[in-house]
Amino acid sequence: MSMLTPPGMGGKYRVTGAAYPRMSRKRSRPRIALAILGSVLALALVGYGALQLIDVFRGDSPKRNTAAGAKDCPTTPPKGAAKGGGPAAAVTASAAAKPAVVLPPPGEITVNVYNATPRAGLAKAVGDELAKRGFVIGHVGNAPADFDKKVPGTGILLGSPTTDKAAFSVLGTQLAGTSQQTDTREGADIDLILGDAFKELSTKEDADKALAVLANPVPAPAKC
């Protein structure tokens, strides 16, 4: 009989060393929590890496987008431009300095001044002032019947279909609000038909500023 067997209990109730119950170790909760946290972090890192690879293959990286948005116009000099400002560079600079529009001087523009308003003597007064500003004055008088008392605006510039458009522009700087029309004439002269809204010519200072803008227009920004 074993010493572990209580008195009076023998035979089948005998307890042997092989029959002792095995006690399992309790799992540590902190270790389980750390293991779960490590798994979550590992999955997050794998997912982030996959997204980075997708962005690289698609070309959507922030650096590429920034470079595309900040792309400047090419600054490559034109062919033939010499380094250090040679003759070719001087030609290029000279071409850039030339006015974009070649304007005829007032002395090459013949103006016929007609009065389509009820105000007497208006055509002569305007003709005299335009002559002082260098224009060549042709006919002066009342407007033809087709226009007499029928011009509600400031005035009409009437010329041939072949009249230089720049001549219209130069004469138009002398008074604002005019419209342009053409007829069947063959000459290069331009009729200035004064309308009901006309009050006076633009001041010579304002007209000169307008001419300067026409001769040297502000260049438009370069498009890439």
Tab-separated table of N, CA and C in Angstrom, residues 68-130:
chain	number	residue	atom	x	y	z
A	68	ALA	N	5.330	67.647	-62.517
A	68	ALA	CA	4.490	67.938	-63.666
A	68	ALA	C	3.788	69.272	-63.503
A	69	GLY	N	3.344	69.585	-62.274
A	69	GLY	CA	2.652	70.845	-62.050
A	69	GLY	C	3.571	72.041	-62.118
A	70	ALA	N	4.849	71.839	-61.795
A	70	ALA	CA	5.790	72.955	-61.770
A	70	ALA	C	6.619	73.045	-63.040
A	71	LYS	N	6.158	72.401	-64.106
A	71	LYS	CA	6.920	72.406	-65.347
A	71	LYS	C	6.919	73.792	-65.959
A	72	ASP	N	8.082	74.281	-66.273
A	72	ASP	CA	8.209	75.608	-66.858
A	72	ASP	C	8.319	75.494	-68.365
A	73	CYS	N	8.122	76.639	-69.008
A	73	CYS	CA	8.284	76.666	-70.447
A	73	CYS	C	9.747	76.427	-70.797
A	74	PRO	N	10.016	75.787	-71.914
A	74	PRO	CA	11.411	75.541	-72.297
A	74	PRO	C	12.145	76.840	-72.522
A	75	THR	N	13.380	76.856	-72.070
A	75	THR	CA	14.203	78.054	-72.214
A	75	THR	C	15.334	77.839	-73.214
A	76	THR	N	15.195	76.815	-74.050
A	76	THR	CA	16.239	76.533	-75.024
A	76	THR	C	16.306	77.661	-76.031
A	77	PRO	N	17.451	78.257	-76.260
A	77	PRO	CA	17.547	79.367	-77.213
A	77	PRO	C	17.298	78.875	-78.622
A	78	PRO	N	16.810	79.718	-79.510
A	78	PRO	CA	16.566	79.308	-80.886
A	78	PRO	C	17.852	78.940	-81.587
A	79	LYS	N	17.699	78.140	-82.658
A	79	LYS	CA	18.866	77.707	-83.415
A	79	LYS	C	19.581	78.921	-83.992
A	80	GLY	N	20.861	78.901	-83.943
A	80	GLY	CA	21.653	79.992	-84.488
A	80	GLY	C	21.998	81.056	-83.477
A	81	ALA	N	21.425	80.947	-82.265
A	81	ALA	CA	21.741	81.952	-81.237
A	81	ALA	C	23.127	81.690	-80.697
A	82	ALA	N	23.951	82.701	-80.688
A	82	ALA	CA	25.330	82.541	-80.257
A	82	ALA	C	25.434	82.658	-78.754
A	83	LYS	N	26.360	81.898	-78.177
A	83	LYS	CA	26.581	81.993	-76.742
A	83	LYS	C	27.298	83.296	-76.412
A	84	GLY	N	26.900	83.891	-75.286
A	84	GLY	CA	27.571	85.103	-74.839
A	84	GLY	C	27.140	86.351	-75.580
A	85	GLY	N	26.014	86.276	-76.367
A	85	GLY	CA	25.516	87.491	-77.017
A	85	GLY	C	26.241	87.806	-78.295
A	86	GLY	N	26.340	86.831	-79.230
A	86	GLY	CA	26.990	87.070	-80.501
A	86	GLY	C	26.063	87.755	-81.484
A	87	PRO	N	26.413	87.768	-82.777
A	87	PRO	CA	25.581	88.430	-83.791
A	87	PRO	C	24.191	87.839	-83.881
A	88	ALA	N	24.093	86.492	-83.768
A	88	ALA	CA	22.771	85.871	-83.868
A	88	ALA	C	21.881	86.319	-82.727
A	89	ALA	N	22.455	86.437	-81.531
A	89	ALA	CA	21.680	86.885	-80.376
A	89	ALA	C	21.242	88.334	-80.563
A	90	ALA	N	22.115	89.155	-81.161
A	90	ALA	CA	21.763	90.548	-81.393
A	90	ALA	C	20.612	90.657	-82.379
A	91	VAL	N	20.600	89.796	-83.409
A	91	VAL	CA	19.506	89.806	-84.381
A	91	VAL	C	18.205	89.430	-83.705
A	92	THR	N	18.262	88.402	-82.834
A	92	THR	CA	17.058	87.970	-82.123
A	92	THR	C	16.516	89.079	-81.241
A	93	ALA	N	17.395	89.762	-80.501
A	93	ALA	CA	16.960	90.851	-79.631
A	93	ALA	C	16.394	92.000	-80.449
A	94	SER	N	16.990	92.274	-81.605
A	94	SER	CA	16.491	93.350	-82.451
A	94	SER	C	15.107	93.039	-82.976
A	95	ALA	N	14.883	91.752	-83.354
A	95	ALA	CA	13.571	91.358	-83.863
A	95	ALA	C	12.518	91.463	-82.776
A	96	ALA	N	12.896	91.118	-81.539
A	96	ALA	CA	11.933	91.196	-80.441
A	96	ALA	C	11.597	92.632	-80.105
A	97	ALA	N	12.528	93.570	-80.366
A	97	ALA	CA	12.297	94.966	-80.022
A	97	ALA	C	11.441	95.686	-81.055
A	98	LYS	N	11.272	95.113	-82.240
A	98	LYS	CA	10.487	95.766	-83.280
A	98	LYS	C	9.013	95.721	-82.913
A	99	PRO	N	8.253	96.760	-83.262
A	99	PRO	CA	6.819	96.749	-82.974
A	99	PRO	C	6.128	95.646	-83.753
A	100	ALA	N	5.120	95.054	-83.132
A	100	ALA	CA	4.390	93.967	-83.781
A	100	ALA	C	3.533	94.488	-84.924
A	101	VAL	N	3.149	95.758	-84.889
A	101	VAL	CA	2.287	96.338	-85.918
A	101	VAL	C	2.972	97.580	-86.492
A	102	VAL	N	3.071	97.619	-87.815
A	102	VAL	CA	3.634	98.795	-88.480
A	102	VAL	C	2.479	99.730	-88.814
A	103	LEU	N	2.466	100.899	-88.219
A	103	LEU	CA	1.370	101.843	-88.379
A	103	LEU	C	1.747	102.938	-89.366
A	104	PRO	N	0.813	103.313	-90.244
A	104	PRO	CA	1.093	104.448	-91.132
A	104	PRO	C	1.031	105.752	-90.339
A	105	PRO	N	1.899	106.696	-90.611
A	105	PRO	CA	1.839	107.986	-89.897
A	105	PRO	C	0.600	108.758	-90.329
A	106	PRO	N	0.116	109.679	-89.501
A	106	PRO	CA	-1.066	110.479	-89.876
A	106	PRO	C	-0.901	111.200	-91.209
A	107	GLY	N	0.334	111.587	-91.555
A	107	GLY	CA	0.551	112.300	-92.813
A	107	GLY	C	0.275	111.458	-94.038
A	108	GLU	N	0.109	110.154	-93.892
A	108	GLU	CA	-0.210	109.281	-95.027
A	108	GLU	C	-1.683	108.872	-95.056
A	109	ILE	N	-2.477	109.459	-94.194
A	109	ILE	CA	-3.900	109.107	-94.115
A	109	ILE	C	-4.731	110.329	-94.489
A	110	THR	N	-5.525	110.197	-95.546
A	110	THR	CA	-6.420	111.269	-95.985
A	110	THR	C	-7.798	111.039	-95.390
A	111	VAL	N	-8.314	112.060	-94.694
A	111	VAL	CA	-9.585	111.947	-93.985
A	111	VAL	C	-10.582	112.951	-94.552
A	112	ASN	N	-11.767	112.462	-94.916
A	112	ASN	CA	-12.894	113.308	-95.296
A	112	ASN	C	-13.815	113.404	-94.079
A	113	VAL	N	-14.086	114.601	-93.618
A	113	VAL	CA	-14.879	114.798	-92.402
A	113	VAL	C	-16.287	115.260	-92.790
A	114	TYR	N	-17.298	114.464	-92.356
A	114	TYR	CA	-18.690	114.775	-92.664
A	114	TYR	C	-19.493	114.854	-91.372
A	115	ASN	N	-20.420	115.802	-91.344
A	115	ASN	CA	-21.241	116.042	-90.165
A	115	ASN	C	-22.627	115.460	-90.384
A	116	ALA	N	-23.002	114.462	-89.583
A	116	ALA	CA	-24.335	113.860	-89.678
A	116	ALA	C	-25.234	114.324	-88.549
A	117	THR	N	-24.842	115.386	-87.832
A	117	THR	CA	-25.613	115.895	-86.698
A	117	THR	C	-26.223	117.257	-87.055
A	118	PRO	N	-27.151	117.731	-86.226
A	118	PRO	CA	-27.728	119.067	-86.480
A	118	PRO	C	-26.804	120.212	-86.082
A	119	ARG	N	-25.652	119.925	-85.504
A	119	ARG	CA	-24.742	120.959	-85.026
A	119	ARG	C	-23.972	121.562	-86.209
A	120	ALA	N	-24.150	122.829	-86.438
A	120	ALA	CA	-23.503	123.501	-87.562
A	120	ALA	C	-22.015	123.718	-87.292
A	121	GLY	N	-21.215	123.600	-88.345
A	121	GLY	CA	-19.787	123.880	-88.251
A	121	GLY	C	-18.969	122.791	-87.577
A	122	LEU	N	-19.571	121.640	-87.246
A	122	LEU	CA	-18.859	120.592	-86.511
A	122	LEU	C	-17.783	119.944	-87.381
A	123	ALA	N	-18.089	119.682	-88.648
A	123	ALA	CA	-17.129	119.015	-89.526
A	123	ALA	C	-15.875	119.859	-89.702
A	124	LYS	N	-16.036	121.173	-89.878
A	124	LYS	CA	-14.865	122.040	-90.076
A	124	LYS	C	-13.993	122.079	-88.820
A	125	ALA	N	-14.623	122.178	-87.650
A	125	ALA	CA	-13.850	122.245	-86.409
A	125	ALA	C	-13.047	120.964	-86.205
A	126	VAL	N	-13.671	119.822	-86.460
A	126	VAL	CA	-12.964	118.546	-86.296
A	126	VAL	C	-11.872	118.412	-87.348
A	127	GLY	N	-12.154	118.814	-88.576
A	127	GLY	CA	-11.146	118.745	-89.633
A	127	GLY	C	-9.921	119.585	-89.308
A	128	ASP	N	-10.139	120.795	-88.781
A	128	ASP	CA	-9.015	121.660	-88.432
A	128	ASP	C	-8.156	121.034	-87.333
A	129	GLU	N	-8.791	120.416	-86.350
A	129	GLU	CA	-8.030	119.807	-85.263
A	129	GLU	C	-7.244	118.594	-85.760
A	130	LEU	N	-7.853	117.782	-86.623
A	130	LEU	CA	-7.136	116.637	-87.174
A	130	LEU	C	-5.956	117.088	-88.035
